[in-house]
Amino acid sequence: MSKSKINKKLGFRLGFLIALFFLFFIGPFFLPHEPFETNISQAFLPPSSQHIFGTDNLGRCIFCRIIAGGKISVFTSLAVMTLSSVIGSILGIIAGYYGGIWDKIISDIITVFQAFPSFVLAIAIAGILGQSIKNAIIALCAVYWITYAKLSRSLVQQIRSDNYIKAAWLCGAPPTSIFFKYILPSIIGSLFITVVLDIGSVILSMAGLSFLGLGAVRPTAEWGAVISESRNFMQQAPWIIGFNGLALFLVVIGFNLFGEAMDEKINCK
Amino acid sequence: MLKQISKKVIHAAFLLLGITLVSFTLSYLSPGDPAQIQLSQSGMRVNPETLARMQTELGLDRPMLVQYLSWLKGILTGNMGFSYKSKKSVALLLSSALPNTLLLTIFSLLLMIIISTPIGVICAYKKEGIFDHIIRVLTYLFSSLPSFFISLVMLYIFALQLHWVPVLPSGLSGIILPALTMSLCLSAWYIRQIRSMILKEMEKKYVIGLTAKGFSDHTILFQHVLKNCMAPLITLFSMSFGSMLGGSAIIESIFVWNGVGKLAVDSISARDYPVIQGYVVWMAILFLLINFSVEILCQIIDPRIRREGLAK
């Protein structure tokens, strides 16, 4: 594929993501209805011109709740990605650069964490710590840091013996400057692309935890939690689950397609 | 060979130690005091005296390392403690739920292989054709939807609208919907994996050699390329087994399938820590066993891996 075509694709997909961000971070200030206001007389209204996505069992506007809940899904997933990639990369870089005992200890920890089926570990951690968004973030970080630790470890091991790193070391550059000036810039691209490609799966895992009652607490409008609550009204009001699922789908596919385009762009060079 | 096996056994023992240590530490992270939870669940009044007695009874007043070692001894002898909620032994609860989960997982895995392998092969064979494009869109759709949403849609269509299956499962027929959901979610990813794996293999030099010798594309694909893709595919399948064990928690609780996943979710809402702990340890050990046996299986079916293993 030609370069300009890839750039166009990337721009279009980035635009879609930015539009979603605006919708979820600025949208809540311009909602037609209050997302948390209950009104039993308006319960279970199907989609209409007044409530375009209909209303739920407590008469709350579903459209407004989806917009209000988007922030939580996007924000928590970005938090998981940031935390786990930073922690994982630091550990991976230490293991890869210093080698020896550090590498042994960190690699052993990675091996042990990898022995758990990932979602099992997340459920157990979130379940034992108790229901809250913070605990769900901790649980997912415990699962996702492994990818970044492994990736950065192997990347650093590859470049450690390169001449420019040796030259910097021979010139007496302190480890921090070797790290920030030479190592980090050469591995950050690969790490970043992995982060972008993983965000979709983090959003899905986060929604999964919330669905199991291990994430957002009521009455927040987190999509996974809302879908779980609305299960009992599936026959009466299938639109509640439908529209919340659609919202999740749009955000996940937005990140997945953006990640794919980024990947293409980097590999095209 | 003996050296290789003993190395593997030592590695497995190390992993077991790590797994149990992480699982044990989990209960230390818990905000609740097990003695207090047990007392309040049995309906007794909690006062400092009964609490202290309970703590001694449960051995909670001992140092952490001692507690861990006695817990580890329990695991090795099959005693994983007792559920706070049902007072039954954790090992009993897990072992009665495990066959259901295994049945569901294996059934879904087989279904997934049946769905994704032919589709992936056709997509690679007729690359960039109409079928390939349609499947690409479908796989994007399914891999961007959460499994619980797909489950609920399936339940809505097949149980509530078409009445083909009962909402609450009865006997073995209840396995169809959860297994279909689980396999569809995974197939989306597999179809793409299989497609790209075959296309990558097709670029190798031996394929050019075979083409030059005048073999048809058909023969090359089915007699050579697919054979070479077997071992990496089986390794991927075994890894999926792990993600299926985790994913089964959501699917089992939606379709009310009485497996370990549902047991874990129910135990979490009851704050039944010993069961959660047992669940994590058992799942990790199961995952370990599967990976181990798949490694051996790959050595059997692929002579290249066997030689590599011996060379080490």
Coordinates of C-alpha atoms in Angstrom, one line a residue:
Chain A
M1 CA 0.0 0.0 0.0
S2 CA 1.3 3.5 -0.8
K3 CA 2.5 5.8 1.9
S4 CA -0.1 8.5 1.3
K5 CA -2.9 5.9 1.4
I6 CA -1.7 4.7 4.8
N7 CA -1.4 8.2 6.1
K8 CA -5.0 9.0 5.0
K9 CA -6.3 5.8 6.6
L10 CA -4.4 6.7 9.8
G11 CA -5.7 10.2 9.8
F12 CA -9.3 9.1 9.3
R13 CA -9.1 6.5 12.2
L14 CA -7.4 9.0 14.5
G15 CA -10.2 11.5 13.7
F16 CA -12.8 8.9 14.7
L17 CA -11.0 8.4 18.0
I18 CA -10.7 12.1 18.7
A19 CA -14.4 12.5 17.9
L20 CA -15.2 9.8 20.5
F21 CA -13.0 11.5 23.1
F22 CA -14.8 14.8 22.6
L23 CA -18.1 13.0 22.9
F24 CA -17.2 11.4 26.2
F25 CA -15.2 14.2 27.8
I26 CA -17.2 17.2 26.6
G27 CA -20.5 15.6 25.7
P28 CA -21.5 15.1 29.4
F29 CA -21.9 18.9 29.8
F30 CA -24.4 19.1 27.0
L31 CA -26.8 16.3 27.8
P32 CA -30.5 16.7 27.2
H33 CA -31.4 14.7 30.4
E34 CA -29.7 14.2 33.7
P35 CA -28.1 10.7 33.4
F36 CA -28.6 9.7 37.1
E37 CA -32.1 11.2 37.6
T38 CA -34.7 8.4 38.0
N39 CA -38.3 8.8 36.9
I40 CA -40.3 5.6 37.3
S41 CA -43.2 6.9 35.2
Q42 CA -40.8 7.0 32.2
A43 CA -39.4 3.5 32.7
F44 CA -38.8 1.1 29.8
L45 CA -39.6 3.6 27.0
P46 CA -38.4 2.3 23.6
P47 CA -36.2 4.5 21.5
S48 CA -38.2 7.6 20.4
S49 CA -37.5 11.2 19.4
Q50 CA -37.4 12.3 23.0
H51 CA -35.1 9.6 24.2
I52 CA -33.2 8.4 21.1
F53 CA -31.9 5.2 22.8
G54 CA -35.0 4.7 25.1
T55 CA -35.0 4.6 28.9
D56 CA -34.0 2.0 31.5
N57 CA -35.9 0.3 34.4
L58 CA -35.6 3.5 36.4
G59 CA -36.6 5.8 33.6
R60 CA -33.1 7.1 33.1
C61 CA -32.2 8.3 29.6
I62 CA -29.9 5.6 28.1
F63 CA -28.2 7.9 25.6
C64 CA -27.2 10.2 28.4
R65 CA -26.0 7.4 30.5
I66 CA -23.9 5.9 27.7
I67 CA -22.2 9.3 27.1
A68 CA -21.6 9.7 30.8
G69 CA -20.2 6.2 31.1
G70 CA -17.8 6.4 28.2
K71 CA -15.4 8.5 30.2
I72 CA -15.0 5.7 32.8
S73 CA -14.3 3.0 30.2
V74 CA -11.8 5.0 28.3
F75 CA -10.1 6.6 31.3
T76 CA -9.7 3.4 33.3
S77 CA -8.3 1.5 30.3
L78 CA -5.8 4.3 29.5
A79 CA -4.8 4.2 33.2
V80 CA -4.2 0.5 33.0
M81 CA -2.2 0.8 29.9
T82 CA -0.1 3.7 31.2
L83 CA 0.6 2.0 34.6
S84 CA 1.3 -1.4 33.2
S85 CA 3.5 -0.3 30.3
V86 CA 5.6 2.1 32.5
I87 CA 6.0 -0.5 35.3
G88 CA 6.6 -3.4 32.9
S89 CA 9.1 -1.5 30.8
I90 CA 11.1 -0.2 33.7
L91 CA 11.4 -3.8 35.1
G92 CA 12.1 -5.1 31.6
I93 CA 14.8 -2.5 30.9
I94 CA 16.5 -3.2 34.2
A95 CA 16.5 -6.9 33.5
G96 CA 17.7 -6.5 29.9
Y97 CA 20.4 -3.8 30.7
Y98 CA 21.9 -5.0 33.9
G99 CA 21.5 -8.8 33.3
G100 CA 22.9 -11.1 35.9
I101 CA 21.0 -11.4 39.2
W102 CA 18.5 -8.7 38.2
D103 CA 17.6 -10.5 35.1
K104 CA 17.2 -13.7 36.9
I105 CA 14.9 -12.3 39.6
I106 CA 12.7 -10.3 37.1
S107 CA 12.5 -13.1 34.6
D108 CA 11.4 -15.5 37.4
I109 CA 8.7 -13.1 38.5
I110 CA 7.5 -12.9 34.9
T111 CA 7.5 -16.7 34.5
V112 CA 5.4 -17.1 37.7
F113 CA 2.8 -14.4 36.7
Q114 CA 2.6 -16.0 33.2
A115 CA 1.7 -19.3 34.7
F116 CA -1.7 -18.0 35.6
P117 CA -4.4 -17.8 33.0
S118 CA -4.6 -14.0 32.7
F119 CA -8.3 -13.4 33.3
V120 CA -8.3 -15.9 36.2
L121 CA -5.6 -13.8 37.9
A122 CA -7.5 -10.6 37.2
I123 CA -10.8 -12.0 38.6
A124 CA -9.0 -13.3 41.7
I125 CA -7.2 -10.1 42.5
A126 CA -10.2 -7.8 41.8
G127 CA -12.4 -10.3 43.7
I128 CA -10.3 -10.4 46.8
L129 CA -9.5 -6.7 46.9
G130 CA -13.2 -5.9 46.6
Q131 CA -15.4 -4.1 44.1
S132 CA -14.0 -0.7 43.0
I133 CA -12.6 0.8 39.9
K134 CA -9.2 1.3 41.6
N135 CA -9.0 -2.5 42.4
A136 CA -10.0 -3.4 38.9
I137 CA -7.2 -1.2 37.5
I138 CA -4.7 -2.9 39.9
A139 CA -6.0 -6.4 38.8
L140 CA -5.6 -5.6 35.1
C141 CA -2.2 -4.0 35.7
A142 CA -1.1 -7.3 37.4
V143 CA -1.9 -9.1 34.1
Y144 CA -0.8 -6.6 31.5
W145 CA 2.6 -5.5 32.8
I146 CA 4.1 -8.9 31.8
T147 CA 3.8 -8.1 28.0
Y148 CA 5.8 -4.9 28.4
A149 CA 8.4 -6.4 30.7
K150 CA 9.0 -9.2 28.3
L151 CA 9.1 -6.9 25.2
S152 CA 11.3 -4.3 26.7
R153 CA 13.7 -6.9 28.1
S154 CA 14.2 -8.5 24.8
L155 CA 14.5 -5.2 23.0
V156 CA 17.1 -3.9 25.4
Q157 CA 19.1 -7.2 25.2
Q158 CA 19.3 -6.7 21.4
I159 CA 20.6 -3.1 21.6
R160 CA 22.7 -3.5 24.7
S161 CA 25.8 -4.7 22.8
D162 CA 25.4 -2.2 20.0
N163 CA 28.4 0.0 19.5
Y164 CA 26.7 3.3 20.2
I165 CA 25.7 2.1 23.7
K166 CA 29.2 0.8 24.3
A167 CA 30.6 4.1 23.1
A168 CA 28.4 6.1 25.4
W169 CA 29.4 3.9 28.3
L170 CA 33.1 4.2 27.4
C171 CA 32.8 8.0 27.3
G172 CA 31.6 7.8 30.9
A173 CA 28.0 8.6 30.4
P174 CA 26.0 7.9 33.6
P175 CA 23.4 5.1 33.4
T176 CA 20.5 7.5 33.6
S177 CA 21.7 9.4 30.6
I178 CA 22.4 6.2 28.7
F179 CA 18.9 5.2 29.5
F180 CA 17.0 8.3 28.6
K181 CA 19.2 9.4 25.7
Y182 CA 19.9 6.2 23.9
I183 CA 17.9 3.2 25.2
L184 CA 14.5 4.7 25.6
P185 CA 14.3 6.5 22.2
S186 CA 15.2 3.3 20.4
I187 CA 12.6 1.1 22.1
I188 CA 9.7 3.5 22.7
G189 CA 8.3 3.0 19.2
S190 CA 7.8 -0.7 19.6
L191 CA 6.4 -0.3 23.1
F192 CA 4.0 2.4 22.0
I193 CA 2.6 0.4 19.1
T194 CA 2.0 -2.6 21.5
V195 CA 0.2 -0.3 23.9
V196 CA -2.1 1.0 21.1
L197 CA -2.8 -2.5 19.9
D198 CA -3.6 -3.7 23.4
I199 CA -6.1 -0.9 24.4
G200 CA -9.0 -2.6 22.8
S201 CA -8.5 -5.8 24.7
V202 CA -8.0 -3.8 28.0
I203 CA -11.3 -2.1 27.4
L204 CA -13.0 -5.5 26.9
S205 CA -11.4 -7.0 30.0
M206 CA -12.3 -4.0 32.1
A207 CA -15.9 -4.2 30.9
G208 CA -15.8 -7.9 31.7
L209 CA -14.7 -7.3 35.2
S210 CA -17.4 -4.7 35.6
F211 CA -19.9 -7.1 34.2
L212 CA -18.9 -9.6 36.9
G213 CA -19.5 -6.9 39.5
L214 CA -15.8 -6.3 40.1
G215 CA -15.4 -2.9 38.6
A216 CA -17.5 0.3 38.7
V217 CA -19.9 0.6 41.6
R218 CA -23.5 1.7 41.2
P219 CA -25.0 4.1 40.1
T220 CA -22.1 4.8 37.7
A221 CA -23.0 4.2 34.1
E222 CA -20.0 2.0 33.2
W223 CA -21.2 0.0 30.2
G224 CA -20.2 -3.5 31.4
A225 CA -21.9 -2.9 34.7
V226 CA -25.1 -1.5 33.0
I227 CA -25.3 -4.5 30.7
S228 CA -25.0 -6.8 33.7
E229 CA -27.8 -4.9 35.6
S230 CA -30.1 -4.9 32.5
R231 CA -29.8 -8.6 32.0
N232 CA -33.0 -9.2 33.9
F233 CA -35.0 -6.8 31.6
M234 CA -33.6 -8.3 28.4
Q235 CA -37.0 -9.5 27.3
Q236 CA -38.8 -6.2 28.0
A237 CA -36.1 -3.8 27.0
P238 CA -33.4 -5.3 24.8
W239 CA -32.3 -1.9 23.6
I240 CA -30.6 -1.2 26.9
I241 CA -28.1 -4.0 26.4
G242 CA -28.0 -3.4 22.6
F243 CA -27.0 0.3 22.8
N244 CA -24.5 -0.2 25.6
G245 CA -22.9 -3.1 23.6
L246 CA -22.8 -0.9 20.5
A247 CA -21.0 1.8 22.5
L248 CA -18.4 -0.7 23.7
F249 CA -18.0 -2.0 20.2
L250 CA -17.4 1.4 18.6
V251 CA -14.7 2.3 21.1
V252 CA -13.0 -1.0 20.9
I253 CA -13.0 -1.2 17.1
G254 CA -11.9 2.5 17.0
F255 CA -8.8 1.6 19.0
N256 CA -8.2 -1.6 17.2
L257 CA -8.4 0.0 13.7
F258 CA -6.2 2.9 14.8
G259 CA -3.6 0.4 16.2
E260 CA -3.6 -1.5 13.0
A261 CA -3.1 1.6 10.9
M262 CA -0.3 2.7 13.2
D263 CA 1.3 -0.7 12.8
E264 CA 1.1 -0.5 9.0
K265 CA 2.6 3.0 9.1
I266 CA 5.6 2.0 11.2
N267 CA 6.2 -1.2 9.2
C268 CA 5.9 0.7 5.9
K269 CA 9.0 2.8 6.6
Chain B
M1 CA 17.0 -36.8 27.7
L2 CA 17.0 -37.6 31.4
K3 CA 18.7 -34.2 32.0
Q4 CA 16.1 -32.5 30.0
I5 CA 13.3 -34.1 32.0
S6 CA 14.8 -33.4 35.3
K7 CA 15.3 -29.8 34.3
K8 CA 11.6 -29.5 33.4
V9 CA 10.6 -31.0 36.7
I10 CA 12.7 -28.5 38.6
H11 CA 11.2 -25.7 36.6
A12 CA 7.7 -27.0 37.3
A13 CA 8.4 -27.2 41.0
F14 CA 9.7 -23.6 41.0
L15 CA 6.6 -22.5 39.1
L16 CA 4.3 -24.3 41.6
L17 CA 6.1 -22.6 44.5
G18 CA 5.6 -19.2 42.7
I19 CA 2.0 -19.9 41.9
T20 CA 1.1 -20.8 45.5
L21 CA 3.1 -17.9 46.9
V22 CA 1.2 -15.4 44.7
S23 CA -2.1 -17.0 45.5
F24 CA -1.4 -17.0 49.2
T25 CA -0.3 -13.4 49.2
L26 CA -3.6 -12.5 47.5
S27 CA -5.5 -13.4 50.7
Y28 CA -3.1 -11.2 52.6
L29 CA -4.1 -8.3 50.4
S30 CA -7.7 -8.8 51.2
P31 CA -9.3 -5.9 53.2
G32 CA -11.4 -8.3 55.2
D33 CA -10.3 -10.3 58.2
P34 CA -11.1 -14.0 57.5
A35 CA -12.0 -14.7 61.1
Q36 CA -14.4 -11.8 61.1
I37 CA -16.0 -12.8 57.9
Q38 CA -16.4 -16.4 59.1
L39 CA -17.9 -15.3 62.4
S40 CA -20.4 -12.9 60.8
Q41 CA -21.4 -15.5 58.1
S42 CA -22.1 -18.1 60.8
G43 CA -24.4 -15.6 62.4
M44 CA -22.3 -15.3 65.6
R45 CA -21.9 -12.0 67.4
V46 CA -18.5 -10.6 66.8
N47 CA -16.7 -9.4 70.0
P48 CA -12.9 -9.2 70.6
E49 CA -13.0 -12.5 72.6
T50 CA -14.7 -14.7 70.0
L51 CA -12.6 -13.0 67.3
A52 CA -9.4 -13.8 69.0
R53 CA -10.5 -17.4 69.5
M54 CA -11.5 -17.7 65.9
Q55 CA -8.1 -16.2 64.8
T56 CA -6.3 -18.8 66.9
E57 CA -8.5 -21.6 65.5
L58 CA -7.8 -20.5 61.9
G59 CA -4.1 -20.1 62.7
L60 CA -4.2 -16.5 61.8
D61 CA -2.1 -15.4 64.8
R62 CA 1.0 -17.2 63.4
P63 CA 3.7 -15.5 61.3
M64 CA 3.0 -15.3 57.5
L65 CA 5.6 -17.7 56.5
V66 CA 4.4 -20.4 58.9
Q67 CA 0.8 -19.9 57.6
Y68 CA 2.0 -20.2 54.1
L69 CA 3.9 -23.4 54.7
S70 CA 1.0 -25.0 56.5
W71 CA -1.3 -23.9 53.6
L72 CA 1.2 -25.3 51.1
K73 CA 1.3 -28.6 53.0
G74 CA -2.5 -28.6 52.8
I75 CA -2.5 -28.1 49.1
L76 CA 0.1 -30.9 48.5
T77 CA -2.1 -33.3 50.6
G78 CA -5.2 -32.2 48.8
N79 CA -6.6 -30.2 51.7
M80 CA -7.3 -26.6 50.6
G81 CA -9.3 -25.5 53.6
F82 CA -13.1 -25.1 53.9
S83 CA -15.5 -22.7 52.2
Y84 CA -16.7 -20.0 54.5
K85 CA -20.2 -20.1 52.9
S86 CA -21.0 -23.8 52.5
K87 CA -18.5 -25.2 55.0
K88 CA -17.7 -27.8 52.4
S89 CA -14.1 -28.6 51.6
V90 CA -12.7 -26.4 48.8
A91 CA -11.1 -29.4 47.1
L92 CA -14.5 -31.1 47.0
L93 CA -16.3 -28.0 45.6
L94 CA -13.7 -27.5 42.9
S95 CA -13.4 -31.1 41.9
S96 CA -17.2 -31.4 41.5
A97 CA -17.3 -28.2 39.3
L98 CA -14.2 -28.9 37.3
P99 CA -15.5 -31.7 35.0
N100 CA -18.2 -29.2 33.8
T101 CA -15.7 -26.6 33.0
L102 CA -13.4 -29.1 31.2
L103 CA -16.3 -30.4 29.2
L104 CA -17.3 -26.9 28.2
T105 CA -13.8 -25.8 27.4
I106 CA -12.9 -28.9 25.3
F107 CA -16.2 -28.8 23.5
S108 CA -15.7 -25.1 22.7
L109 CA -12.1 -25.7 21.6
L110 CA -13.2 -28.5 19.2
L111 CA -16.0 -26.3 17.9
M112 CA -13.6 -23.4 17.5
I113 CA -11.1 -25.6 15.5
I114 CA -13.9 -26.9 13.3
I115 CA -15.1 -23.4 12.6
S116 CA -11.8 -21.5 12.2
T117 CA -9.4 -23.9 10.5
P118 CA -11.3 -24.3 7.2
I119 CA -12.3 -20.7 7.1
G120 CA -8.7 -19.6 7.8
V121 CA -7.4 -21.9 5.1
I122 CA -9.9 -20.7 2.5
C123 CA -9.1 -17.1 3.3
A124 CA -5.4 -17.7 2.8
Y125 CA -6.0 -19.8 -0.3
K126 CA -8.3 -17.2 -1.9
K127 CA -6.4 -14.2 -0.5
E128 CA -8.1 -10.8 -1.2
G129 CA -11.2 -12.5 -2.6
I130 CA -14.8 -11.7 -1.7
F131 CA -14.9 -14.5 0.9
D132 CA -11.7 -13.2 2.5
H133 CA -13.1 -9.7 2.7
I134 CA -16.4 -10.7 4.2
I135 CA -14.6 -12.9 6.8
R136 CA -12.3 -10.1 7.6
V137 CA -15.2 -7.8 8.4
L138 CA -16.9 -10.5 10.5
T139 CA -13.7 -11.3 12.5
Y140 CA -13.3 -7.6 13.2
L141 CA -16.8 -7.5 14.4
F142 CA -16.5 -10.5 16.7
S143 CA -13.1 -9.6 18.1
S144 CA -14.3 -6.1 19.1
L145 CA -17.4 -7.3 21.0
P146 CA -17.2 -8.5 24.6
S147 CA -18.0 -12.1 25.2
F148 CA -20.7 -11.3 27.6
F149 CA -22.5 -9.2 25.0
I150 CA -22.3 -11.9 22.4
S151 CA -23.6 -14.4 25.1
L152 CA -26.6 -12.2 25.9
V153 CA -27.4 -11.7 22.2
M154 CA -27.2 -15.4 21.6
L155 CA -29.5 -16.0 24.7
Y156 CA -31.9 -13.3 23.4
I157 CA -32.1 -14.8 19.9
F158 CA -32.0 -18.5 20.5
A159 CA -33.7 -18.7 23.9
L160 CA -36.1 -15.8 24.2
Q161 CA -37.1 -15.2 20.6
L162 CA -36.8 -18.5 18.8
H163 CA -37.2 -20.7 21.8
W164 CA -34.8 -23.3 20.4
V165 CA -33.1 -23.8 23.7
P166 CA -34.4 -23.3 27.3
V167 CA -33.1 -20.2 29.1
L168 CA -32.0 -22.3 32.0
P169 CA -30.0 -25.3 30.8
S170 CA -31.1 -28.8 31.5
G171 CA -28.5 -31.5 31.2
L172 CA -26.1 -31.7 28.3
S173 CA -28.1 -29.7 25.8
G174 CA -27.3 -26.6 27.9
I175 CA -23.7 -26.8 26.7
I176 CA -24.6 -25.8 23.1
L177 CA -25.1 -22.0 23.6
P178 CA -22.2 -21.4 25.9
A179 CA -19.8 -23.5 23.8
L180 CA -21.0 -21.8 20.6
T181 CA -20.5 -18.4 22.1
M182 CA -17.1 -19.2 23.4
S183 CA -15.9 -20.7 20.2
L184 CA -17.2 -17.8 18.1
C185 CA -15.4 -15.3 20.3
L186 CA -12.1 -17.2 19.8
S187 CA -12.6 -18.1 16.2
A188 CA -12.5 -14.5 15.2
W189 CA -8.9 -14.3 16.4
Y190 CA -8.0 -17.7 15.1
I191 CA -9.2 -17.2 11.6
R192 CA -6.8 -14.3 11.2
Q193 CA -4.0 -16.1 12.9
I194 CA -4.4 -19.2 10.7
R195 CA -4.6 -17.0 7.6
S196 CA -1.5 -15.0 8.3
M197 CA 0.4 -18.1 9.4
I198 CA -0.3 -19.9 6.2
L199 CA 0.5 -16.8 4.1
K200 CA 3.8 -16.5 5.9
E201 CA 4.6 -20.1 5.3
M202 CA 3.8 -19.8 1.7
E203 CA 6.6 -17.2 1.2
K204 CA 9.2 -19.7 2.3
K205 CA 11.7 -21.1 -0.2
Y206 CA 10.6 -24.7 -0.1
V207 CA 7.2 -23.5 -1.5
I208 CA 9.0 -21.9 -4.4
G209 CA 11.0 -25.1 -4.9
L210 CA 7.8 -27.2 -4.9
T211 CA 6.1 -24.8 -7.4
A212 CA 9.2 -25.0 -9.6
K213 CA 9.0 -28.8 -9.5
G214 CA 5.5 -28.5 -10.8
F215 CA 3.3 -29.4 -7.8
S216 CA -0.1 -27.8 -7.8
D217 CA -1.0 -25.1 -5.3
H218 CA -3.5 -27.5 -3.8
T219 CA -0.9 -30.2 -3.1
I220 CA 1.6 -27.7 -1.7
L221 CA -1.0 -26.2 0.7
F222 CA -2.5 -29.4 2.0
Q223 CA 0.5 -31.7 2.0
H224 CA 3.3 -29.4 3.0
V225 CA 2.2 -25.9 4.2
L226 CA -0.5 -27.1 6.6
K227 CA 1.7 -29.8 8.0
N228 CA 4.3 -27.2 8.9
C229 CA 1.7 -25.0 10.5
M230 CA 0.5 -27.8 12.8
A231 CA 3.0 -27.4 15.7
P232 CA 2.7 -23.6 16.1
L233 CA -1.1 -23.9 15.8
I234 CA -1.3 -26.5 18.5
T235 CA 0.8 -24.4 20.8
L236 CA -1.6 -21.5 20.2
F237 CA -4.6 -23.8 20.9
S238 CA -3.0 -24.7 24.3
M239 CA -2.6 -21.1 25.1
S240 CA -6.2 -20.4 24.3
F241 CA -7.1 -23.1 26.8
G242 CA -5.8 -20.8 29.5
S243 CA -7.8 -17.8 28.2
M244 CA -10.9 -20.0 27.9
L245 CA -10.5 -21.1 31.6
G246 CA -10.6 -17.4 32.5
G247 CA -13.3 -16.5 30.0
S248 CA -15.5 -19.3 31.2
A249 CA -16.1 -17.3 34.4
I250 CA -18.2 -14.9 32.5
I251 CA -19.9 -17.4 30.1
E252 CA -20.6 -19.9 32.8
S253 CA -22.3 -17.4 35.0
I254 CA -24.5 -16.0 32.1
F255 CA -25.6 -19.5 30.9
V256 CA -25.8 -20.9 34.5
W257 CA -23.3 -23.6 33.7
N258 CA -22.1 -25.1 37.0
G259 CA -18.3 -25.0 36.4
V260 CA -15.4 -23.6 38.4
G261 CA -15.8 -20.2 36.7
K262 CA -19.3 -19.8 38.1
L263 CA -18.2 -21.1 41.4
A264 CA -15.4 -18.5 41.5
V265 CA -17.8 -15.6 40.6
D266 CA -20.3 -16.8 43.2
S267 CA -17.5 -17.1 45.8
I268 CA -16.3 -13.6 45.1
S269 CA -19.7 -12.1 45.8
A270 CA -19.9 -14.1 49.0
R271 CA -16.3 -13.1 49.9
D272 CA -15.5 -16.7 50.2
Y273 CA -11.7 -16.3 50.1
P274 CA -10.5 -20.0 50.4
V275 CA -12.6 -21.0 47.4
I276 CA -11.2 -18.1 45.3
Q277 CA -7.7 -19.0 46.4
G278 CA -8.2 -22.7 45.5
Y279 CA -9.7 -21.6 42.1
V280 CA -6.6 -19.6 41.2
V281 CA -4.2 -22.4 42.3
W282 CA -6.1 -25.1 40.5
M283 CA -6.5 -23.1 37.3
A284 CA -2.8 -22.3 37.2
I285 CA -1.8 -25.9 37.8
L286 CA -4.2 -27.0 35.1
F287 CA -2.8 -24.5 32.7
L288 CA 0.7 -25.7 33.5
L289 CA -0.2 -29.3 32.9
I290 CA -1.8 -28.4 29.5
N291 CA 1.2 -26.4 28.4
F292 CA 3.5 -29.2 29.5
S293 CA 1.6 -31.9 27.6
V294 CA 1.3 -29.7 24.5
E295 CA 5.1 -29.2 24.5
I296 CA 5.5 -33.0 24.4
L297 CA 2.8 -33.4 21.8
C298 CA 4.6 -30.9 19.5
Q299 CA 7.8 -32.8 19.9
I300 CA 6.0 -35.9 18.8
I301 CA 4.4 -34.4 15.7
D302 CA 7.2 -32.2 14.6
P303 CA 10.6 -33.8 14.2
R304 CA 12.3 -30.3 14.0
I305 CA 11.3 -29.4 17.5
R306 CA 12.3 -32.9 18.7
R307 CA 15.8 -32.4 17.4
E308 CA 16.0 -29.0 18.8
G309 CA 15.0 -30.3 22.2
L310 CA 17.6 -33.0 22.1
A311 CA 20.3 -30.6 20.9
K312 CA 19.8 -28.6 24.1

